[in-house]
């Protein structure tokens, strides 16, 4: 009884001190700072009382983006939201990856790029080629700001688009230290070199570099980004930079055709289907939405 009472007293004291600990730390705090803080301070930072979004929700509705990690992330990777809506499966012939995507403007866009890396398969990926050593080239669809073109966008727009908590590198928190190294526009294609630091489940940091290649399908207000990158350690020494640049340079729009599909999840041929082996079926497996695509425009 005595030890139980002492435990309750200690627990109550900790709870009373959490708001005080949180109030002593400037806001907002990066996830890096939270992870390196003493346990009591870290607990205060992660409590709802430490969030100050300004709407009065106490952080329960609007947590800081760097800390907005779903429950799934606590035990494993969350699936990135790259805006990719596929009408059919991705294919790789030799070193060429091809995919048909639904984009804004009532269009299906056939896009391709070349990579010596292997096509990534499974429910976690959309259009990606990667290696076991962490090199990856993946496709992302992003709506352009109203009235903007690829040429007019500031370079920082690309880091914001790629390095969000919902992005390919945000499974364990939004990447930090994003920087633009180079920015070139050539033949309707924007090439932006970036560096950043991604986070692991245990809070370890990994310095990475990537080339972001961007094209805009004619008639659409969307941009298609190919992000080809690797760890900073392998960027030069292992030839990853040359492979990433070759993939980025090869990004191309093969053609477009009209469709009644919208660039939304239900239009994706994978919507409602299981992500296991092809022999695995589920009562949730939905219809083939690609049959609603319109024929090529005359």
XYZ file of C-alpha atoms in Angstrom:
298
model
C 0.000 0.000 0.000
C 2.800 2.411 0.848
C 4.617 1.913 -2.446
C 1.352 2.225 -4.417
C 0.604 5.515 -2.710
C 4.087 6.813 -3.484
C 3.658 5.790 -7.127
C 0.365 7.669 -7.367
C 1.903 10.740 -5.779
C 4.849 10.678 -8.164
C 2.528 10.232 -11.171
C 0.383 13.175 -10.084
C 3.450 15.343 -9.653
C 4.662 14.504 -13.151
C 1.279 15.318 -14.656
C 1.227 18.673 -12.890
C 4.731 19.491 -14.136
C 4.101 18.658 -17.815
C 2.468 21.997 -18.727
C 5.241 23.862 -16.918
C 7.925 21.914 -18.772
C 6.211 22.606 -22.085
C 5.876 26.312 -21.368
C 9.619 26.654 -20.823
C 10.467 25.564 -24.383
C 10.049 27.964 -27.348
C 7.490 26.872 -29.926
C 7.323 25.459 -32.457
C 9.936 22.734 -31.893
C 11.353 20.442 -34.495
C 11.017 16.712 -33.984
C 14.809 16.598 -33.686
C 14.694 18.849 -30.623
C 11.955 16.794 -29.013
C 13.893 13.563 -29.445
C 17.040 15.039 -27.919
C 15.275 16.637 -24.944
C 15.279 15.089 -21.440
C 12.351 12.666 -20.912
C 10.270 15.050 -18.791
C 10.683 17.956 -21.192
C 10.025 15.736 -24.214
C 6.838 14.481 -22.613
C 5.718 18.063 -22.083
C 6.512 18.945 -25.692
C 4.435 16.082 -26.991
C 1.474 16.816 -24.750
C -1.543 18.609 -26.255
C -0.880 21.567 -23.985
C 2.428 22.192 -25.756
C 0.827 22.842 -29.116
C -0.207 26.359 -29.982
C -1.859 26.501 -33.393
C -3.851 29.589 -32.428
C -7.327 28.161 -33.007
C -7.914 27.088 -29.430
C -7.853 23.349 -30.132
C -4.759 22.839 -27.999
C -3.103 20.922 -30.804
C -5.706 18.183 -30.810
C -6.896 19.159 -34.303
C -3.883 20.970 -35.768
C -0.580 19.483 -34.508
C 2.651 20.833 -36.027
C 3.360 19.187 -39.387
C 6.679 17.716 -38.278
C 4.890 15.878 -35.473
C 1.744 14.969 -37.352
C 2.509 11.260 -37.500
C -0.319 8.759 -37.651
C -0.622 5.826 -35.263
C 0.574 3.532 -38.020
C 3.887 5.348 -38.106
C 4.599 4.402 -34.513
C 4.866 0.725 -35.475
C 5.792 0.882 -39.177
C 5.923 3.024 -42.274
C 2.830 4.878 -43.349
C 2.093 4.808 -47.051
C 3.159 8.104 -48.657
C 0.548 10.268 -50.373
C 2.169 11.171 -53.697
C -1.004 12.115 -55.554
C -0.522 9.266 -58.028
C -3.758 7.828 -59.472
C -3.019 4.876 -61.734
C -5.403 3.493 -64.349
C -3.324 0.350 -64.826
C -0.283 -1.414 -63.399
C 3.204 0.029 -63.830
C 5.463 -1.820 -66.260
C 9.213 -2.061 -66.771
C 10.642 -3.110 -70.128
C 14.411 -3.266 -69.938
C 15.297 -0.085 -68.069
C 12.159 1.854 -69.049
C 9.344 2.276 -66.522
C 5.951 3.290 -67.926
C 2.708 4.292 -66.221
C -0.670 5.836 -67.053
C -1.819 8.440 -64.523
C -4.964 10.493 -64.143
C -4.113 14.205 -64.033
C -6.123 17.393 -63.724
C -7.795 18.627 -66.889
C -9.687 15.426 -67.679
C -6.606 13.622 -68.959
C -4.792 10.335 -68.670
C -1.077 10.980 -68.983
C 1.307 8.280 -70.209
C 4.657 8.948 -68.580
C 7.977 7.122 -68.694
C 11.519 7.295 -67.366
C 14.629 5.138 -67.590
C 16.482 3.614 -64.651
C 18.844 0.726 -64.068
C 17.180 0.298 -60.681
C 14.503 -2.359 -60.310
C 10.765 -1.651 -60.353
C 9.462 -1.534 -56.763
C 6.401 -3.714 -56.227
C 3.868 -3.832 -53.412
C 1.159 -1.704 -51.878
C 3.608 0.811 -50.417
C 4.763 2.040 -53.837
C 3.147 3.877 -56.750
C 5.681 4.367 -59.562
C 9.157 3.711 -58.244
C 12.466 2.041 -59.073
C 14.861 1.400 -56.193
C 17.711 -0.650 -54.753
C 18.378 -2.436 -51.489
C 20.914 0.253 -50.631
C 18.323 3.028 -50.491
C 18.601 4.574 -53.954
C 15.171 5.380 -55.348
C 13.477 7.191 -58.215
C 9.767 7.777 -57.717
C 6.985 9.717 -59.387
C 4.809 12.331 -57.678
C 1.855 14.364 -58.976
C 1.436 17.877 -57.576
C -1.115 20.555 -58.437
C 0.538 23.791 -59.518
C -0.466 27.005 -57.746
C -3.201 28.837 -59.652
C -1.776 30.843 -62.527
C 1.699 29.336 -62.171
C 3.898 27.445 -64.601
C 6.986 25.333 -63.960
C 9.216 28.185 -65.090
C 7.652 30.718 -62.723
C 7.789 28.660 -59.527
C 10.422 29.508 -56.903
C 12.896 26.696 -56.248
C 11.702 26.318 -52.657
C 8.320 25.164 -53.986
C 9.951 21.891 -55.001
C 11.423 21.203 -51.564
C 8.031 21.944 -49.997
C 6.315 19.571 -52.431
C 8.756 16.707 -51.926
C 9.737 16.994 -48.252
C 6.341 17.016 -46.531
C 5.341 14.656 -43.734
C 2.990 12.900 -46.202
C 5.758 12.437 -48.756
C 8.016 9.540 -49.619
C 10.587 10.578 -47.004
C 8.137 11.567 -44.273
C 7.138 8.192 -42.819
C 8.767 9.014 -39.482
C 8.406 12.794 -39.513
C 8.914 15.547 -42.045
C 12.487 15.771 -43.364
C 14.546 18.709 -42.122
C 17.371 20.902 -43.427
C 15.962 20.998 -46.972
C 18.189 23.028 -49.302
C 18.247 23.825 -53.012
C 21.696 23.172 -54.487
C 21.035 23.869 -58.172
C 18.116 24.864 -60.399
C 18.059 24.539 -64.188
C 15.284 24.756 -66.801
C 15.817 23.139 -70.179
C 13.444 22.089 -72.984
C 10.352 22.474 -70.833
C 11.807 20.441 -67.971
C 12.813 21.817 -64.570
C 15.748 20.116 -62.803
C 16.310 20.991 -59.149
C 19.091 19.517 -57.005
C 18.221 19.262 -53.314
C 19.711 17.990 -50.066
C 17.867 17.154 -46.851
C 17.851 15.015 -43.738
C 15.296 12.245 -43.274
C 14.364 10.586 -39.991
C 14.225 6.930 -38.934
C 11.839 5.264 -36.409
C 14.378 5.686 -33.612
C 15.084 9.320 -34.467
C 18.379 8.673 -36.266
C 19.094 11.100 -39.080
C 20.129 10.269 -42.640
C 21.587 12.914 -44.942
C 20.316 12.510 -48.490
C 20.653 14.140 -51.909
C 18.292 14.037 -54.858
C 17.524 15.463 -58.272
C 13.923 16.551 -58.830
C 12.831 16.528 -62.461
C 9.504 18.208 -63.283
C 7.341 18.276 -66.403
C 3.850 19.655 -67.026
C 1.522 17.660 -69.296
C -0.068 19.872 -71.966
C -3.617 20.817 -70.992
C -3.167 20.036 -67.297
C -2.547 22.208 -64.248
C -0.590 19.400 -62.597
C 3.156 18.871 -62.508
C 4.734 15.427 -62.572
C 7.871 15.197 -60.452
C 10.450 12.451 -60.603
C 12.553 12.426 -57.453
C 15.760 10.416 -57.874
C 18.033 10.263 -54.866
C 20.275 8.375 -52.485
C 22.062 8.756 -49.179
C 24.777 11.402 -49.129
C 27.339 8.689 -48.372
C 26.509 6.814 -51.595
C 25.890 9.876 -53.765
C 29.476 10.187 -55.005
C 31.324 7.047 -53.920
C 28.857 4.467 -55.250
C 27.876 6.185 -58.467
C 24.370 6.919 -57.232
C 24.519 10.522 -58.449
C 25.112 9.503 -62.059
C 22.253 6.979 -61.938
C 19.899 9.507 -60.326
C 20.712 12.226 -62.874
C 20.230 9.829 -65.769
C 16.796 8.852 -64.447
C 15.782 12.475 -63.841
C 16.900 13.567 -67.300
C 14.911 10.753 -68.925
C 11.505 11.750 -67.513
C 9.073 12.316 -70.378
C 5.391 12.575 -71.201
C 4.699 9.991 -73.905
C 1.164 11.221 -74.604
C -2.208 12.171 -73.169
C -5.803 11.197 -73.826
C -9.132 12.437 -72.556
C -10.941 10.716 -69.708
C -13.990 11.118 -67.498
C -11.921 10.064 -64.474
C -10.916 12.571 -61.818
C -7.481 12.450 -60.146
C -8.975 11.020 -56.949
C -8.485 7.755 -55.059
C -11.645 5.984 -56.355
C -10.331 6.394 -59.919
C -7.233 4.328 -59.131
C -7.399 0.748 -60.397
C -6.033 -0.391 -56.997
C -8.827 1.273 -55.027
C -10.502 -1.197 -52.643
C -8.229 -4.054 -53.626
C -5.943 -6.131 -51.452
C -2.218 -5.490 -51.734
C -0.978 -9.039 -51.192
C -0.134 -11.683 -53.809
C -2.148 -11.663 -57.036
C -3.926 -14.854 -55.924
C -5.229 -13.105 -52.788
C -8.794 -11.817 -53.171
C -11.086 -9.949 -50.831
C -14.730 -9.004 -50.719
C -13.431 -5.433 -50.704
C -11.901 -5.868 -54.169
C -13.636 -3.264 -56.301
C -14.363 -2.983 -60.003
C -11.815 -2.119 -62.671
C -12.156 1.657 -62.894
C -9.886 1.858 -65.917
C -12.759 0.714 -68.148
C -14.357 4.142 -67.633
C -11.461 5.867 -69.370
C -12.457 7.555 -72.594
C -10.929 6.611 -75.922
C -8.101 8.656 -77.344
C -9.178 12.058 -78.608
C -9.684 12.254 -82.365
